[in-house]
Amino acid sequence: MVAGLRGRGLVFSERVEEALLKVPRHLFLPESARSQAYRDSPLPIGDGQTISAPHMVAMMAEALDLRDGQKVLEIGAGSGYNAAVMAELVGPQGKIITMERHPSLAEKATKILLEAGYANVQVVVGDGSLGHPEQAPYDRISVTCGAPRVPGPLAEQLREGGTMVIPVGGLDYQSLLRVRKQSGRIMTEDLGSVVFVPLIGEKGHPSQ
Ligand code: SAH
């Protein structure tokens, strides 16, 4: 699967390739979906949510340019798979704080991440559209659900010189944006059309 992603140009750095090869994606899936773990496709994980397709995880990891020792905020822990891939990329000196609004998914993700040995990932239950000011600023922010616009609190909690990747748009599809903060200014680049489940929260979509 990873060779396929490389062939399509979606994985181009050795670091991202190694991280994808290290994380056992099947562990993050319910029994019923495990046989499909190494197909490049999103899959259901419960509560109407999905684990992102490997090509999307790869694309976001490449766009974020993760480095050893960085502190990363993820919005939308879901299965915990993307957090595990990012944990490989920031190494044991780095830290991933990943937020999830569904307590049941957060509980499952916490358990699997611990079992798989990712001690540097912390799962936080809450509305990620407000970020997690307690541990800000973050070197990187990865949003894995679609927002109507870049939530102000996330832009604020991004470190000077930091990068955020976030799908922004309507409920049907979004543009994957790379947002950089330089000299206090926010600069935005469109990386292409994507489809994510909605970011639901105070600075996201309403829950109905
Ligand atoms: N990164 C995940 C994919 C998650 S799908 C993985 O690797 O499996 C997006 C997730 O965002 C869903 O689990 C959804 O419940 C969550 N979500 C949506 N709105 C949220 C919010 N405001 N705060 C935190 N999580 C949210």
PDB file of C-alpha atoms and ligand atoms in Angstrom:
ATOM      1  CA  MET A   1       0.000   0.000   0.000  1.00  0.00           C
ATOM      2  CA  VAL A   2       2.752   2.435   0.980  1.00  0.00           C
ATOM      3  CA  ALA A   3       4.662   1.667  -2.224  1.00  0.00           C
ATOM      4  CA  GLY A   4       1.454   2.505  -4.112  1.00  0.00           C
ATOM      5  CA  LEU A   5       1.218   5.885  -2.356  1.00  0.00           C
ATOM      6  CA  ARG A   6       4.832   6.595  -3.228  1.00  0.00           C
ATOM      7  CA  GLY A   7       4.200   5.613  -6.845  1.00  0.00           C
ATOM      8  CA  ARG A   8       1.322   8.115  -6.995  1.00  0.00           C
ATOM      9  CA  GLY A   9       3.611  10.849  -5.634  1.00  0.00           C
ATOM     10  CA  LEU A  10       1.560  11.209  -2.442  1.00  0.00           C
ATOM     11  CA  VAL A  11       4.450  10.085  -0.260  1.00  0.00           C
ATOM     12  CA  PHE A  12       7.735  11.692  -1.241  1.00  0.00           C
ATOM     13  CA  SER A  13       9.776  11.896   1.962  1.00  0.00           C
ATOM     14  CA  GLU A  14      11.498   8.906   3.512  1.00  0.00           C
ATOM     15  CA  ARG A  15      10.370  10.039   6.958  1.00  0.00           C
ATOM     16  CA  VAL A  16       6.669   9.855   6.064  1.00  0.00           C
ATOM     17  CA  GLU A  17       7.167   6.544   4.252  1.00  0.00           C
ATOM     18  CA  GLU A  18       8.857   5.037   7.337  1.00  0.00           C
ATOM     19  CA  ALA A  19       6.152   6.330   9.675  1.00  0.00           C
ATOM     20  CA  LEU A  20       3.392   4.807   7.514  1.00  0.00           C
ATOM     21  CA  LEU A  21       5.251   1.492   7.388  1.00  0.00           C
ATOM     22  CA  LYS A  22       5.661   1.442  11.175  1.00  0.00           C
ATOM     23  CA  VAL A  23       2.079   2.065  12.281  1.00  0.00           C
ATOM     24  CA  PRO A  24      -0.150  -1.056  12.176  1.00  0.00           C
ATOM     25  CA  ARG A  25      -3.361   0.496  10.771  1.00  0.00           C
ATOM     26  CA  HIS A  26      -5.427  -2.659  11.451  1.00  0.00           C
ATOM     27  CA  LEU A  27      -5.088  -2.141  15.225  1.00  0.00           C
ATOM     28  CA  PHE A  28      -7.046   1.120  14.923  1.00  0.00           C
ATOM     29  CA  LEU A  29     -10.025  -0.508  13.194  1.00  0.00           C
ATOM     30  CA  PRO A  30     -13.007  -2.442  14.516  1.00  0.00           C
ATOM     31  CA  GLU A  31     -12.757  -6.248  13.897  1.00  0.00           C
ATOM     32  CA  SER A  32     -15.247  -6.066  11.025  1.00  0.00           C
ATOM     33  CA  ALA A  33     -13.086  -3.673   8.993  1.00  0.00           C
ATOM     34  CA  ARG A  34      -9.657  -5.163   9.732  1.00  0.00           C
ATOM     35  CA  SER A  35      -9.384  -7.219   6.551  1.00  0.00           C
ATOM     36  CA  GLN A  36      -9.491  -3.934   4.614  1.00  0.00           C
ATOM     37  CA  ALA A  37      -6.910  -2.122   6.760  1.00  0.00           C
ATOM     38  CA  TYR A  38      -4.268  -1.948   4.004  1.00  0.00           C
ATOM     39  CA  ARG A  39      -6.497  -0.675   1.228  1.00  0.00           C
ATOM     40  CA  ASP A  40      -6.218   3.044   0.525  1.00  0.00           C
ATOM     41  CA  SER A  41      -9.710   3.913   1.648  1.00  0.00           C
ATOM     42  CA  PRO A  42     -11.516   5.588   4.560  1.00  0.00           C
ATOM     43  CA  LEU A  43     -13.385   3.077   6.797  1.00  0.00           C
ATOM     44  CA  PRO A  44     -16.108   3.347   9.458  1.00  0.00           C
ATOM     45  CA  ILE A  45     -14.944   3.420  13.106  1.00  0.00           C
ATOM     46  CA  GLY A  46     -18.288   3.939  14.900  1.00  0.00           C
ATOM     47  CA  ASP A  47     -20.379   6.979  15.937  1.00  0.00           C
ATOM     48  CA  GLY A  48     -20.841   7.752  12.207  1.00  0.00           C
ATOM     49  CA  GLN A  49     -17.141   8.675  11.902  1.00  0.00           C
ATOM     50  CA  THR A  50     -14.350   7.370   9.676  1.00  0.00           C
ATOM     51  CA  ILE A  51     -10.627   6.701   9.837  1.00  0.00           C
ATOM     52  CA  SER A  52      -9.072   8.826   7.071  1.00  0.00           C
ATOM     53  CA  ALA A  53      -7.729   7.111   3.958  1.00  0.00           C
ATOM     54  CA  PRO A  54      -3.964   6.489   4.090  1.00  0.00           C
ATOM     55  CA  HIS A  55      -3.367   8.855   1.129  1.00  0.00           C
ATOM     56  CA  MET A  56      -4.981  11.681   3.126  1.00  0.00           C
ATOM     57  CA  VAL A  57      -2.910  10.897   6.224  1.00  0.00           C
ATOM     58  CA  ALA A  58       0.199  10.870   4.012  1.00  0.00           C
ATOM     59  CA  MET A  59      -0.716  14.109   2.254  1.00  0.00           C
ATOM     60  CA  MET A  60      -1.338  15.933   5.543  1.00  0.00           C
ATOM     61  CA  ALA A  61       1.870  14.579   7.100  1.00  0.00           C
ATOM     62  CA  GLU A  62       3.901  15.733   4.086  1.00  0.00           C
ATOM     63  CA  ALA A  63       2.197  19.156   4.130  1.00  0.00           C
ATOM     64  CA  LEU A  64       2.916  19.610   7.857  1.00  0.00           C
ATOM     65  CA  ASP A  65       6.649  18.803   7.530  1.00  0.00           C
ATOM     66  CA  LEU A  66       6.792  17.309  11.039  1.00  0.00           C
ATOM     67  CA  ARG A  67      10.127  17.342  12.866  1.00  0.00           C
ATOM     68  CA  ASP A  68      11.590  15.641  15.936  1.00  0.00           C
ATOM     69  CA  GLY A  69      10.549  17.200  19.225  1.00  0.00           C
ATOM     70  CA  GLN A  70       7.569  19.206  17.952  1.00  0.00           C
ATOM     71  CA  LYS A  71       4.334  19.727  19.883  1.00  0.00           C
ATOM     72  CA  VAL A  72       1.319  19.044  17.683  1.00  0.00           C
ATOM     73  CA  LEU A  73      -2.401  19.619  18.226  1.00  0.00           C
ATOM     74  CA  GLU A  74      -4.760  17.368  16.263  1.00  0.00           C
ATOM     75  CA  ILE A  75      -8.488  18.072  16.034  1.00  0.00           C
ATOM     76  CA  GLY A  76     -10.471  14.874  15.465  1.00  0.00           C
ATOM     77  CA  ALA A  77      -8.700  11.923  17.126  1.00  0.00           C
ATOM     78  CA  GLY A  78     -11.184   9.429  15.648  1.00  0.00           C
ATOM     79  CA  SER A  79      -9.434   6.053  15.688  1.00  0.00           C
ATOM     80  CA  GLY A  80      -6.089   7.524  16.792  1.00  0.00           C
ATOM     81  CA  TYR A  81      -4.337   6.337  13.605  1.00  0.00           C
ATOM     82  CA  ASN A  82      -3.297   9.754  12.284  1.00  0.00           C
ATOM     83  CA  ALA A  83      -2.046  10.675  15.782  1.00  0.00           C
ATOM     84  CA  ALA A  84       0.122   7.528  15.789  1.00  0.00           C
ATOM     85  CA  VAL A  85       1.630   8.386  12.380  1.00  0.00           C
ATOM     86  CA  MET A  86       2.392  11.921  13.595  1.00  0.00           C
ATOM     87  CA  ALA A  87       3.835  10.511  16.848  1.00  0.00           C
ATOM     88  CA  GLU A  88       6.336   8.514  14.770  1.00  0.00           C
ATOM     89  CA  LEU A  89       7.292  11.728  12.965  1.00  0.00           C
ATOM     90  CA  VAL A  90       7.911  13.891  16.075  1.00  0.00           C
ATOM     91  CA  GLY A  91       9.678  11.083  17.956  1.00  0.00           C
ATOM     92  CA  PRO A  92       9.765  10.411  21.698  1.00  0.00           C
ATOM     93  CA  GLN A  93      10.818  13.994  22.481  1.00  0.00           C
ATOM     94  CA  GLY A  94       7.765  15.349  20.691  1.00  0.00           C
ATOM     95  CA  LYS A  95       4.154  15.333  21.779  1.00  0.00           C
ATOM     96  CA  ILE A  96       0.753  14.917  20.124  1.00  0.00           C
ATOM     97  CA  ILE A  97      -2.336  16.292  21.828  1.00  0.00           C
ATOM     98  CA  THR A  98      -5.388  15.018  19.970  1.00  0.00           C
ATOM     99  CA  MET A  99      -8.944  16.208  20.641  1.00  0.00           C
ATOM    100  CA  GLU A 100     -12.158  14.234  20.091  1.00  0.00           C
ATOM    101  CA  ARG A 101     -15.751  15.288  20.759  1.00  0.00           C
ATOM    102  CA  HIS A 102     -17.128  11.721  21.052  1.00  0.00           C
ATOM    103  CA  PRO A 103     -16.087  10.307  24.450  1.00  0.00           C
ATOM    104  CA  SER A 104     -16.557   6.704  23.232  1.00  0.00           C
ATOM    105  CA  LEU A 105     -14.118   7.196  20.316  1.00  0.00           C
ATOM    106  CA  ALA A 106     -11.669   9.023  22.588  1.00  0.00           C
ATOM    107  CA  GLU A 107     -11.738   6.118  25.026  1.00  0.00           C
ATOM    108  CA  LYS A 108     -11.104   3.541  22.289  1.00  0.00           C
ATOM    109  CA  ALA A 109      -8.301   5.629  20.753  1.00  0.00           C
ATOM    110  CA  THR A 110      -6.618   6.122  24.150  1.00  0.00           C
ATOM    111  CA  LYS A 111      -6.622   2.381  24.788  1.00  0.00           C
ATOM    112  CA  ILE A 112      -5.241   1.431  21.357  1.00  0.00           C
ATOM    113  CA  LEU A 113      -2.542   4.142  21.405  1.00  0.00           C
ATOM    114  CA  LEU A 114      -1.365   2.911  24.807  1.00  0.00           C
ATOM    115  CA  GLU A 115      -1.377  -0.736  23.708  1.00  0.00           C
ATOM    116  CA  ALA A 116       0.560   0.170  20.558  1.00  0.00           C
ATOM    117  CA  GLY A 117       3.155   1.958  22.714  1.00  0.00           C
ATOM    118  CA  TYR A 118       2.491   5.606  21.837  1.00  0.00           C
ATOM    119  CA  ALA A 119       3.223   7.153  25.239  1.00  0.00           C
ATOM    120  CA  ASN A 120       3.680  10.614  23.716  1.00  0.00           C
ATOM    121  CA  VAL A 121       0.062  10.947  22.546  1.00  0.00           C
ATOM    122  CA  GLN A 122      -2.562  12.487  24.826  1.00  0.00           C
ATOM    123  CA  VAL A 123      -6.251  12.203  23.893  1.00  0.00           C
ATOM    124  CA  VAL A 124      -8.424  15.059  25.166  1.00  0.00           C
ATOM    125  CA  VAL A 125     -12.241  14.987  25.071  1.00  0.00           C
ATOM    126  CA  GLY A 126     -13.682  18.343  24.078  1.00  0.00           C
ATOM    127  CA  ASP A 127     -14.636  20.820  21.366  1.00  0.00           C
ATOM    128  CA  GLY A 128     -11.541  21.091  19.210  1.00  0.00           C
ATOM    129  CA  SER A 129     -12.920  24.121  17.369  1.00  0.00           C
ATOM    130  CA  LEU A 130     -11.798  26.024  20.475  1.00  0.00           C
ATOM    131  CA  GLY A 131      -8.407  24.302  20.506  1.00  0.00           C
ATOM    132  CA  HIS A 132      -6.631  23.444  23.745  1.00  0.00           C
ATOM    133  CA  PRO A 133      -5.181  26.683  25.172  1.00  0.00           C
ATOM    134  CA  GLU A 134      -3.716  24.835  28.187  1.00  0.00           C
ATOM    135  CA  GLN A 135      -0.728  23.561  26.173  1.00  0.00           C
ATOM    136  CA  ALA A 136      -0.493  26.277  23.470  1.00  0.00           C
ATOM    137  CA  PRO A 137       1.355  27.412  21.438  1.00  0.00           C
ATOM    138  CA  TYR A 138       1.667  24.468  19.023  1.00  0.00           C
ATOM    139  CA  ASP A 139       4.363  24.005  16.367  1.00  0.00           C
ATOM    140  CA  ARG A 140       1.837  22.258  14.152  1.00  0.00           C
ATOM    141  CA  ILE A 141      -1.958  21.880  14.078  1.00  0.00           C
ATOM    142  CA  SER A 142      -3.636  19.108  12.077  1.00  0.00           C
ATOM    143  CA  VAL A 143      -7.408  19.304  11.657  1.00  0.00           C
ATOM    144  CA  THR A 144      -8.956  16.060  10.387  1.00  0.00           C
ATOM    145  CA  CYS A 145     -12.563  17.279  10.090  1.00  0.00           C
ATOM    146  CA  GLY A 146     -13.999  19.917   7.765  1.00  0.00           C
ATOM    147  CA  ALA A 147     -14.491  23.449   9.112  1.00  0.00           C
ATOM    148  CA  PRO A 148     -16.640  26.273   7.672  1.00  0.00           C
ATOM    149  CA  ARG A 149     -13.652  28.611   8.195  1.00  0.00           C
ATOM    150  CA  VAL A 150     -10.340  28.609  10.082  1.00  0.00           C
ATOM    151  CA  PRO A 151     -11.397  28.786  13.758  1.00  0.00           C
ATOM    152  CA  GLY A 152      -9.880  31.887  15.417  1.00  0.00           C
ATOM    153  CA  PRO A 153      -8.716  30.015  18.530  1.00  0.00           C
ATOM    154  CA  LEU A 154      -6.686  27.584  16.381  1.00  0.00           C
ATOM    155  CA  ALA A 155      -4.949  30.426  14.520  1.00  0.00           C
ATOM    156  CA  GLU A 156      -4.173  32.021  17.889  1.00  0.00           C
ATOM    157  CA  GLN A 157      -2.779  28.818  19.379  1.00  0.00           C
ATOM    158  CA  LEU A 158      -0.411  28.252  16.421  1.00  0.00           C
ATOM    159  CA  ARG A 159       3.176  29.197  17.260  1.00  0.00           C
ATOM    160  CA  GLU A 160       4.895  32.001  15.335  1.00  0.00           C
ATOM    161  CA  GLY A 161       6.507  30.246  12.343  1.00  0.00           C
ATOM    162  CA  GLY A 162       4.115  27.312  12.767  1.00  0.00           C
ATOM    163  CA  THR A 163       1.968  25.460  10.228  1.00  0.00           C
ATOM    164  CA  MET A 164      -1.644  24.250  10.334  1.00  0.00           C
ATOM    165  CA  VAL A 165      -3.352  21.968   7.821  1.00  0.00           C
ATOM    166  CA  ILE A 166      -7.150  22.220   7.790  1.00  0.00           C
ATOM    167  CA  PRO A 167     -10.001  21.316   5.411  1.00  0.00           C
ATOM    168  CA  VAL A 168     -12.219  24.400   4.972  1.00  0.00           C
ATOM    169  CA  GLY A 169     -15.482  24.600   3.041  1.00  0.00           C
ATOM    170  CA  GLY A 170     -19.010  23.205   2.978  1.00  0.00           C
ATOM    171  CA  LEU A 171     -20.386  19.884   4.180  1.00  0.00           C
ATOM    172  CA  ASP A 172     -19.966  18.132   0.787  1.00  0.00           C
ATOM    173  CA  TYR A 173     -16.325  18.938   0.117  1.00  0.00           C
ATOM    174  CA  GLN A 174     -13.605  21.245   1.333  1.00  0.00           C
ATOM    175  CA  SER A 175     -10.287  22.786   0.271  1.00  0.00           C
ATOM    176  CA  LEU A 176      -7.317  21.489   2.189  1.00  0.00           C
ATOM    177  CA  LEU A 177      -5.590  24.662   3.382  1.00  0.00           C
ATOM    178  CA  ARG A 178      -2.046  25.044   4.640  1.00  0.00           C
ATOM    179  CA  VAL A 179      -1.970  27.992   7.001  1.00  0.00           C
ATOM    180  CA  ARG A 180       1.323  29.535   8.090  1.00  0.00           C
ATOM    181  CA  LYS A 181       1.870  32.166  10.757  1.00  0.00           C
ATOM    182  CA  GLN A 182       4.757  34.470   9.946  1.00  0.00           C
ATOM    183  CA  SER A 183       5.473  37.755  11.746  1.00  0.00           C
ATOM    184  CA  GLY A 184       1.997  37.517  13.243  1.00  0.00           C
ATOM    185  CA  ARG A 185       0.413  37.301   9.778  1.00  0.00           C
ATOM    186  CA  ILE A 186      -1.620  34.350   8.552  1.00  0.00           C
ATOM    187  CA  MET A 187      -0.773  33.063   5.075  1.00  0.00           C
ATOM    188  CA  THR A 188      -2.957  30.521   3.348  1.00  0.00           C
ATOM    189  CA  GLU A 189      -2.266  28.097   0.509  1.00  0.00           C
ATOM    190  CA  ASP A 190      -4.875  25.803  -1.137  1.00  0.00           C
ATOM    191  CA  LEU A 191      -3.644  22.214  -1.517  1.00  0.00           C
ATOM    192  CA  GLY A 192      -6.733  20.908  -3.345  1.00  0.00           C
ATOM    193  CA  SER A 193     -10.223  19.484  -2.845  1.00  0.00           C
ATOM    194  CA  VAL A 194     -10.884  16.941  -0.109  1.00  0.00           C
ATOM    195  CA  VAL A 195     -13.833  15.327   1.686  1.00  0.00           C
ATOM    196  CA  PHE A 196     -13.918  15.105   5.482  1.00  0.00           C
ATOM    197  CA  VAL A 197     -16.650  14.599   8.085  1.00  0.00           C
ATOM    198  CA  PRO A 198     -17.667  17.961   9.606  1.00  0.00           C
ATOM    199  CA  LEU A 199     -15.975  19.781  12.483  1.00  0.00           C
ATOM    200  CA  ILE A 200     -18.927  20.222  14.813  1.00  0.00           C
ATOM    201  CA  GLY A 201     -18.598  22.808  17.548  1.00  0.00           C
ATOM    202  CA  GLU A 202     -18.783  26.397  18.685  1.00  0.00           C
ATOM    203  CA  LYS A 203     -16.396  27.642  15.950  1.00  0.00           C
ATOM    204  CA  GLY A 204     -17.358  24.864  13.523  1.00  0.00           C
ATOM    205  CA  HIS A 205     -20.613  23.606  12.005  1.00  0.00           C
ATOM    206  CA  PRO A 206     -23.763  23.462  14.162  1.00  0.00           C
ATOM    207  CA  SER A 207     -24.657  19.951  15.384  1.00  0.00           C
ATOM    208  CA  GLN A 208     -27.982  19.719  13.432  1.00  0.00           C
TER     209      GLN A 208
HETATM  210  N1  SAH B   1      -7.841  11.473  12.547  1.00  0.00           N
HETATM  211  C1  SAH B   1      -8.839  10.422  12.569  1.00  0.00           C
HETATM  212  C2  SAH B   1      -9.961  10.659  11.572  1.00  0.00           C
HETATM  213  C3  SAH B   1     -11.037  11.304  12.262  1.00  0.00           C
HETATM  214  S1  SAH B   1     -12.544  11.650  11.442  1.00  0.00           S
HETATM  215  C4  SAH B   1      -8.232   9.057  12.384  1.00  0.00           C
HETATM  216  O1  SAH B   1      -7.028   8.963  12.136  1.00  0.00           O
HETATM  217  O2  SAH B   1      -8.952   8.061  12.537  1.00  0.00           O
HETATM  218  C5  SAH B   1     -12.857  13.196  12.250  1.00  0.00           C
HETATM  219  C6  SAH B   1     -13.120  13.146  13.726  1.00  0.00           C
HETATM  220  O3  SAH B   1     -13.329  14.494  14.154  1.00  0.00           O
HETATM  221  C7  SAH B   1     -14.356  12.363  14.139  1.00  0.00           C
HETATM  222  O4  SAH B   1     -14.000  11.361  15.041  1.00  0.00           O
HETATM  223  C8  SAH B   1     -15.243  13.426  14.809  1.00  0.00           C
HETATM  224  O5  SAH B   1     -15.987  12.932  15.910  1.00  0.00           O
HETATM  225  C9  SAH B   1     -14.220  14.454  15.249  1.00  0.00           C
HETATM  226  N2  SAH B   1     -14.730  15.812  15.492  1.00  0.00           N
HETATM  227  C10 SAH B   1     -15.662  16.514  14.804  1.00  0.00           C
HETATM  228  N3  SAH B   1     -15.828  17.726  15.354  1.00  0.00           N
HETATM  229  C11 SAH B   1     -14.976  17.826  16.413  1.00  0.00           C
HETATM  230  C12 SAH B   1     -14.671  18.825  17.385  1.00  0.00           C
HETATM  231  N4  SAH B   1     -15.277  20.022  17.396  1.00  0.00           N
HETATM  232  N5  SAH B   1     -13.737  18.549  18.322  1.00  0.00           N
HETATM  233  C13 SAH B   1     -13.116  17.350  18.350  1.00  0.00           C
HETATM  234  N6  SAH B   1     -13.352  16.365  17.469  1.00  0.00           N
HETATM  235  C14 SAH B   1     -14.267  16.588  16.506  1.00  0.00           C
END
